[in-house]
Amino acid sequence: MPGEESGEGRGAHRVGLQTRREWSGADLAERLSVTVRTVRRDIDRLRELGYPVDSTRGHAGGYRLAPGTDLPPLLLDDDEAVAIAVALRTATGSGLSGVEESALRALGKLEQVLPRRLRGQVAALQASLAGITWEDRGPRADPALLAGLAVACRDHEVITFGYTTRHGTAALRRAEPCHLVDSGGLWYLLAHDAGKDDWRLFRLDRISDLTPTGRRVPPRPVPGDDPAAFVASRLSAAPTRYRAVATVRAPADRIRARTRGLGTRLKPVDDHTCVVDVSDDHLPRIAQTLAGLDAEYTLDADPDVLAHMRTAAHRALRGHGRLASIA
């Protein structure tokens, strides 16, 4: 009978068990065009492979795929594989804490084994899907690039890629990828740069032409053994276009709880005061960060920052006056 001497029968039984809560042996045999004896033998083999298949005896008995402590291999048809890949790509931009990283790891595993014909379908679907965005979240990383880098990080495989710096210069880089870190909607690759012989951060929206070299190297420990903290420290020390430092009349712990991504830019002065460096390349983001402090502060900043804050304040006052006149 088909599948009796190969894995085809076991794969077919697995699909059958995944599509309905419970099957009788006779129903499975009829659906799969095999004998009841083959069904029993392949059910035993599925159990050996880690699938928790429950069975009951008697006239109303049958087989059921039950939840287990470990996730066994899943057999997906083409439509299911494409649907899961598209869903995972969407989840990498969900903005939900913890979901993006997990979706990224799962996407890397799935895309590594997708047949080429399905990769084309996934890319076409992703390109045609659109969602409503209520605010500009800045540059977004390509999910396919995220997946490729995730695999390289996992396998400790040396990669080459083109990189454009914040000043617009482009060059070919060779690096040992270590971790992918999301900071405020921007993805960064933490890697050891072979040309600089040092740790570097690379923004994913500035990476192009990712090429795995096939050369794997031993894992390289990150300074401090905390990739997220290391990235936060580097980002805090990175140069910015506009300087703005606020002395805030509030405890550092309270302000830290209200801000994201400032890391080492927030320093306590005493129990009731702290200094926050909100310097940035984007003037509206400086204003948003200061507005979110919810505390009194004095500001030492570049003239461009002060002018932007003054304009924003006058605009708010004019809007308040119009509201007051309507009331």
Short mmCIF file of C-alpha atoms in Angstrom, two decimals:
data_model
loop_
_atom_site.label_atom_id
_atom_site.label_comp_id
_atom_site.label_asym_id
_atom_site.label_seq_id
_atom_site.Cartn_x
_atom_site.Cartn_y
_atom_site.Cartn_z
CA MET A 1 0.00 0.00 0.00
CA PRO A 2 1.21 3.60 -0.59
CA GLY A 3 3.44 4.86 2.20
CA GLU A 4 3.77 1.53 4.00
CA GLU A 5 7.56 1.37 3.58
CA SER A 6 8.33 5.10 3.68
CA GLY A 7 7.66 8.25 5.69
CA GLU A 8 4.77 9.23 3.39
CA GLY A 9 2.23 7.30 5.43
CA ARG A 10 3.37 8.85 8.69
CA GLY A 11 3.25 12.32 7.15
CA ALA A 12 -0.23 11.70 5.83
CA HIS A 13 -1.46 10.42 9.19
CA ARG A 14 0.01 13.49 10.84
CA VAL A 15 -1.93 15.76 8.46
CA GLY A 16 -5.10 13.80 9.10
CA LEU A 17 -4.75 14.00 12.87
CA GLN A 18 -4.07 17.77 12.66
CA THR A 19 -7.27 18.47 10.72
CA ARG A 20 -9.82 16.94 13.10
CA ARG A 21 -10.08 16.38 16.84
CA GLU A 22 -10.54 12.60 16.64
CA TRP A 23 -10.41 9.89 13.95
CA SER A 24 -11.29 6.23 14.07
CA GLY A 25 -8.75 3.81 12.64
CA ALA A 26 -11.14 2.82 9.85
CA ASP A 27 -11.81 6.46 8.90
CA LEU A 28 -8.08 7.23 8.74
CA ALA A 29 -7.42 4.11 6.65
CA GLU A 30 -10.19 5.05 4.20
CA ARG A 31 -9.13 8.68 3.93
CA LEU A 32 -5.47 7.81 3.31
CA SER A 33 -6.05 4.67 1.20
CA VAL A 34 -4.04 2.39 3.48
CA THR A 35 -4.87 -0.58 5.70
CA VAL A 36 -5.90 -0.32 9.34
CA ARG A 37 -2.73 -2.25 10.18
CA THR A 38 -0.66 0.47 8.45
CA VAL A 39 -2.50 3.12 10.45
CA ARG A 40 -1.63 1.40 13.73
CA ARG A 41 2.02 0.98 12.76
CA ASP A 42 2.43 4.59 11.66
CA ILE A 43 0.66 5.89 14.78
CA ASP A 44 3.27 4.01 16.84
CA ARG A 45 6.00 5.60 14.75
CA LEU A 46 4.53 9.09 15.26
CA ARG A 47 4.63 8.51 19.00
CA GLU A 48 8.31 7.56 18.75
CA LEU A 49 8.94 10.85 16.93
CA GLY A 50 7.41 12.82 19.80
CA TYR A 51 3.80 13.27 18.70
CA PRO A 52 1.41 12.80 21.67
CA VAL A 53 -1.26 10.65 19.98
CA ASP A 54 -4.01 9.49 22.36
CA SER A 55 -6.13 6.44 21.53
CA THR A 56 -9.32 4.92 22.93
CA ARG A 57 -10.58 1.37 22.45
CA GLY A 58 -14.03 0.10 21.61
CA HIS A 59 -16.62 0.77 18.93
CA ALA A 60 -16.48 4.56 19.44
CA GLY A 61 -12.72 4.60 19.90
CA GLY A 62 -10.17 6.37 17.77
CA TYR A 63 -7.01 8.47 17.64
CA ARG A 64 -6.47 12.07 18.68
CA LEU A 65 -3.43 14.38 18.50
CA ALA A 66 -3.15 15.76 22.04
CA PRO A 67 -1.12 18.72 23.34
CA GLY A 68 2.31 17.75 24.65
CA THR A 69 5.15 19.23 26.68
CA ASP A 70 7.35 19.71 23.60
CA LEU A 71 6.42 21.00 20.15
CA PRO A 72 6.88 18.18 17.61
CA PRO A 73 7.63 18.86 13.94
CA LEU A 74 4.70 20.34 12.04
CA LEU A 75 3.75 19.34 8.52
CA LEU A 76 2.36 22.36 6.65
CA ASP A 77 0.88 22.47 3.19
CA ASP A 78 1.85 25.32 0.83
CA ASP A 79 -1.05 27.62 1.77
CA GLU A 80 -0.43 27.16 5.49
CA ALA A 81 3.30 27.86 5.15
CA VAL A 82 2.67 31.06 3.16
CA ALA A 83 0.01 32.24 5.64
CA ILE A 84 2.33 31.72 8.63
CA ALA A 85 5.29 33.44 6.94
CA VAL A 86 3.19 36.50 6.05
CA ALA A 87 1.75 36.63 9.59
CA LEU A 88 5.24 36.46 11.11
CA ARG A 89 6.50 39.21 8.81
CA THR A 90 3.59 41.37 9.88
CA ALA A 91 4.30 40.63 13.55
CA THR A 92 7.89 41.89 13.21
CA GLY A 93 6.40 45.37 12.88
CA SER A 94 3.62 44.96 15.41
CA GLY A 95 5.15 47.20 18.07
CA LEU A 96 4.14 44.73 20.80
CA SER A 97 6.83 44.20 23.41
CA GLY A 98 8.47 40.79 23.07
CA VAL A 99 6.45 39.80 20.00
CA GLU A 100 8.70 41.33 17.35
CA GLU A 101 11.81 39.46 18.53
CA SER A 102 10.01 36.12 18.84
CA ALA A 103 8.36 36.54 15.44
CA LEU A 104 11.75 37.39 13.95
CA ARG A 105 13.36 34.20 15.28
CA ALA A 106 10.45 32.07 14.05
CA LEU A 107 10.48 33.79 10.65
CA GLY A 108 14.19 33.11 10.26
CA LYS A 109 13.66 29.41 10.90
CA LEU A 110 10.67 29.17 8.56
CA GLU A 111 12.15 31.12 5.62
CA GLN A 112 15.29 29.02 5.80
CA VAL A 113 13.31 25.90 4.81
CA LEU A 114 10.68 27.45 2.52
CA PRO A 115 10.89 26.20 -1.10
CA ARG A 116 11.82 28.89 -3.61
CA ARG A 117 8.34 28.85 -5.18
CA LEU A 118 6.80 29.73 -1.79
CA ARG A 119 9.32 32.47 -1.03
CA GLY A 120 8.11 34.26 -4.16
CA GLN A 121 4.49 33.99 -3.01
CA VAL A 122 5.36 35.34 0.45
CA ALA A 123 7.26 38.30 -1.03
CA ALA A 124 4.40 39.10 -3.42
CA LEU A 125 1.78 38.95 -0.67
CA GLN A 126 3.83 41.09 1.69
CA ALA A 127 4.37 43.71 -1.02
CA SER A 128 0.64 43.92 -1.73
CA LEU A 129 -0.55 44.12 1.89
CA ALA A 130 -1.14 47.51 3.49
CA GLY A 131 -2.21 48.71 6.91
CA ILE A 132 -3.26 52.01 8.41
CA THR A 133 -0.43 53.85 10.17
CA TRP A 134 -1.54 56.63 12.48
CA GLU A 135 1.94 58.07 12.96
CA ASP A 136 5.28 58.07 11.22
CA ARG A 137 7.40 55.46 12.98
CA GLY A 138 10.51 56.34 11.01
CA PRO A 139 12.58 54.03 8.81
CA ARG A 140 11.48 50.39 8.89
CA ALA A 141 13.67 47.35 8.32
CA ASP A 142 12.97 44.89 5.52
CA PRO A 143 11.51 41.70 7.10
CA ALA A 144 13.51 39.52 4.68
CA LEU A 145 16.70 41.26 5.82
CA LEU A 146 15.67 40.76 9.45
CA ALA A 147 15.16 37.06 8.82
CA GLY A 148 18.49 36.67 7.01
CA LEU A 149 20.40 38.45 9.76
CA ALA A 150 18.62 36.42 12.43
CA VAL A 151 19.85 33.20 10.80
CA ALA A 152 23.41 34.60 10.52
CA CYS A 153 23.37 35.60 14.21
CA ARG A 154 22.11 32.16 15.20
CA ASP A 155 24.72 30.34 13.10
CA HIS A 156 27.58 32.75 13.93
CA GLU A 157 28.21 33.10 10.20
CA VAL A 158 30.43 35.89 8.87
CA ILE A 159 28.53 38.21 6.50
CA THR A 160 29.28 41.00 4.06
CA PHE A 161 26.92 43.86 3.25
CA GLY A 162 26.75 47.38 1.93
CA TYR A 163 26.28 50.08 4.56
CA THR A 164 25.41 53.77 4.24
CA THR A 165 26.49 55.93 7.18
CA ARG A 166 24.51 58.82 8.67
CA HIS A 167 26.69 61.15 6.53
CA GLY A 168 25.65 59.39 3.31
CA THR A 169 28.91 57.58 2.55
CA ALA A 170 28.60 53.93 1.48
CA ALA A 171 31.09 51.08 1.84
CA LEU A 172 31.27 47.30 1.90
CA ARG A 173 31.48 45.85 5.43
CA ARG A 174 32.50 42.41 6.68
CA ALA A 175 31.36 41.45 10.18
CA GLU A 176 30.51 38.73 12.66
CA PRO A 177 26.81 39.26 13.53
CA CYS A 178 25.87 38.83 17.17
CA HIS A 179 22.44 40.24 18.07
CA LEU A 180 19.49 42.14 16.62
CA VAL A 181 18.14 44.84 18.94
CA ASP A 182 14.98 46.94 18.55
CA SER A 183 15.19 50.46 20.00
CA GLY A 184 12.19 52.71 19.66
CA GLY A 185 11.10 51.17 16.35
CA LEU A 186 14.59 51.16 14.81
CA TRP A 187 16.37 47.84 14.40
CA TYR A 188 20.12 47.60 14.97
CA LEU A 189 22.59 44.83 14.20
CA LEU A 190 25.26 44.43 16.88
CA ALA A 191 28.29 42.89 15.19
CA HIS A 192 32.06 42.70 15.41
CA ASP A 193 33.39 44.62 12.41
CA ALA A 194 36.37 42.83 10.85
CA GLY A 195 37.69 45.99 9.18
CA LYS A 196 37.57 48.07 12.38
CA ASP A 197 38.42 45.15 14.70
CA ASP A 198 35.79 46.48 17.09
CA TRP A 199 32.11 46.22 17.99
CA ARG A 200 29.81 48.30 15.81
CA LEU A 201 26.09 49.08 15.53
CA PHE A 202 24.49 49.00 12.10
CA ARG A 203 21.00 50.38 11.43
CA LEU A 204 19.11 47.83 9.38
CA ASP A 205 17.44 50.41 7.15
CA ARG A 206 20.95 51.39 5.98
CA ILE A 207 22.07 47.82 5.17
CA SER A 208 21.93 46.45 1.62
CA ASP A 209 23.15 43.43 -0.35
CA LEU A 210 23.45 41.06 2.60
CA THR A 211 25.68 38.12 1.61
CA PRO A 212 26.46 35.14 3.88
CA THR A 213 30.05 33.94 3.39
CA GLY A 214 29.53 30.36 4.59
CA ARG A 215 32.30 30.84 7.17
CA ARG A 216 31.24 30.17 10.74
CA VAL A 217 33.19 31.39 13.74
CA PRO A 218 33.02 30.73 17.50
CA PRO A 219 30.59 32.98 19.41
CA ARG A 220 32.22 36.22 20.47
CA PRO A 221 31.15 37.47 23.96
CA VAL A 222 29.59 40.93 24.04
CA PRO A 223 31.27 43.39 26.43
CA GLY A 224 29.32 43.28 29.68
CA ASP A 225 27.43 40.14 28.54
CA ASP A 226 24.29 42.22 27.96
CA PRO A 227 23.67 43.05 24.28
CA ALA A 228 20.67 45.32 24.96
CA ALA A 229 22.56 47.34 27.61
CA PHE A 230 25.61 47.59 25.34
CA VAL A 231 23.49 48.89 22.45
CA ALA A 232 21.69 51.36 24.74
CA SER A 233 25.04 52.68 25.96
CA ARG A 234 26.36 53.11 22.41
CA LEU A 235 23.18 54.85 21.28
CA SER A 236 23.29 57.20 24.26
CA ALA A 237 26.84 58.21 23.40
CA ALA A 238 26.19 58.62 19.66
CA PRO A 239 26.59 62.13 18.20
CA THR A 240 23.40 64.04 17.38
CA ARG A 241 22.55 67.05 15.21
CA TYR A 242 20.83 69.09 17.94
CA ARG A 243 22.03 69.46 21.54
CA ALA A 244 19.42 69.73 24.32
CA VAL A 245 20.02 69.07 28.03
CA ALA A 246 17.24 69.49 30.60
CA THR A 247 17.65 69.85 34.35
CA VAL A 248 14.46 68.27 35.64
CA ARG A 249 12.92 68.89 39.06
CA ALA A 250 11.93 65.28 39.66
CA PRO A 251 13.67 62.09 40.90
CA ALA A 252 15.66 60.19 38.29
CA ASP A 253 13.68 56.96 38.83
CA ARG A 254 10.40 58.73 38.11
CA ILE A 255 11.70 60.28 34.88
CA ARG A 256 13.34 57.02 33.79
CA ALA A 257 9.96 55.31 34.03
CA ARG A 258 8.46 57.93 31.68
CA THR A 259 11.14 57.88 28.98
CA ARG A 260 12.38 55.30 26.48
CA GLY A 261 15.81 54.79 25.03
CA LEU A 262 17.67 57.49 26.97
CA GLY A 263 19.82 54.98 28.84
CA THR A 264 22.95 56.63 30.21
CA ARG A 265 21.70 60.09 29.13
CA LEU A 266 19.70 60.33 32.35
CA LYS A 267 21.73 61.08 35.48
CA PRO A 268 20.55 61.88 39.04
CA VAL A 269 21.76 65.09 40.68
CA ASP A 270 20.11 64.53 44.08
CA ASP A 271 16.98 62.87 45.44
CA HIS A 272 14.73 65.47 43.78
CA THR A 273 16.59 66.49 40.61
CA CYS A 274 18.10 64.84 37.55
CA VAL A 275 19.73 65.84 34.27
CA VAL A 276 18.34 64.44 31.01
CA ASP A 277 20.22 64.71 27.72
CA VAL A 278 17.45 64.72 25.09
CA SER A 279 19.73 65.64 22.19
CA ASP A 280 18.49 64.23 18.89
CA ASP A 281 18.61 64.55 15.10
CA HIS A 282 14.88 65.36 14.99
CA LEU A 283 13.53 68.58 16.54
CA PRO A 284 9.91 67.37 17.03
CA ARG A 285 11.21 64.30 18.87
CA ILE A 286 13.07 66.54 21.33
CA ALA A 287 9.86 68.48 21.97
CA GLN A 288 7.88 65.24 22.42
CA THR A 289 10.40 63.85 24.90
CA LEU A 290 10.38 67.05 26.96
CA ALA A 291 6.58 67.18 26.94
CA GLY A 292 6.47 63.60 28.19
CA LEU A 293 8.61 64.33 31.25
CA ASP A 294 5.55 65.69 33.10
CA ALA A 295 7.76 67.81 35.36
CA GLU A 296 9.24 71.31 35.55
CA TYR A 297 12.64 71.72 33.90
CA THR A 298 15.18 74.27 32.68
CA LEU A 299 16.66 73.75 29.22
CA ASP A 300 20.20 74.28 27.95
CA ALA A 301 20.00 73.80 24.17
CA ASP A 302 21.12 74.90 20.71
CA PRO A 303 19.39 77.97 19.21
CA ASP A 304 17.52 75.76 16.69
CA VAL A 305 16.05 73.73 19.53
CA LEU A 306 14.97 76.81 21.48
CA ALA A 307 13.41 78.33 18.35
CA HIS A 308 11.46 75.14 17.65
CA MET A 309 10.25 74.93 21.26
CA ARG A 310 9.22 78.61 21.18
CA THR A 311 7.26 78.14 17.95
CA ALA A 312 5.56 75.03 19.31
CA ALA A 313 4.63 76.83 22.54
CA HIS A 314 3.12 79.83 20.68
CA ARG A 315 1.15 77.48 18.44
CA ALA A 316 -0.24 75.70 21.50
CA LEU A 317 -1.20 79.00 23.15
CA ARG A 318 -2.98 80.21 20.03
CA GLY A 319 -4.87 76.93 19.86
CA HIS A 320 -5.82 77.25 23.52
CA GLY A 321 -7.05 80.83 22.92
CA ARG A 322 -9.28 79.71 20.05
CA LEU A 323 -10.72 76.94 22.20
CA ALA A 324 -11.35 79.41 25.03
CA SER A 325 -13.21 81.80 22.71
CA ILE A 326 -15.41 78.97 21.43
CA ALA A 327 -16.24 77.91 24.98
#
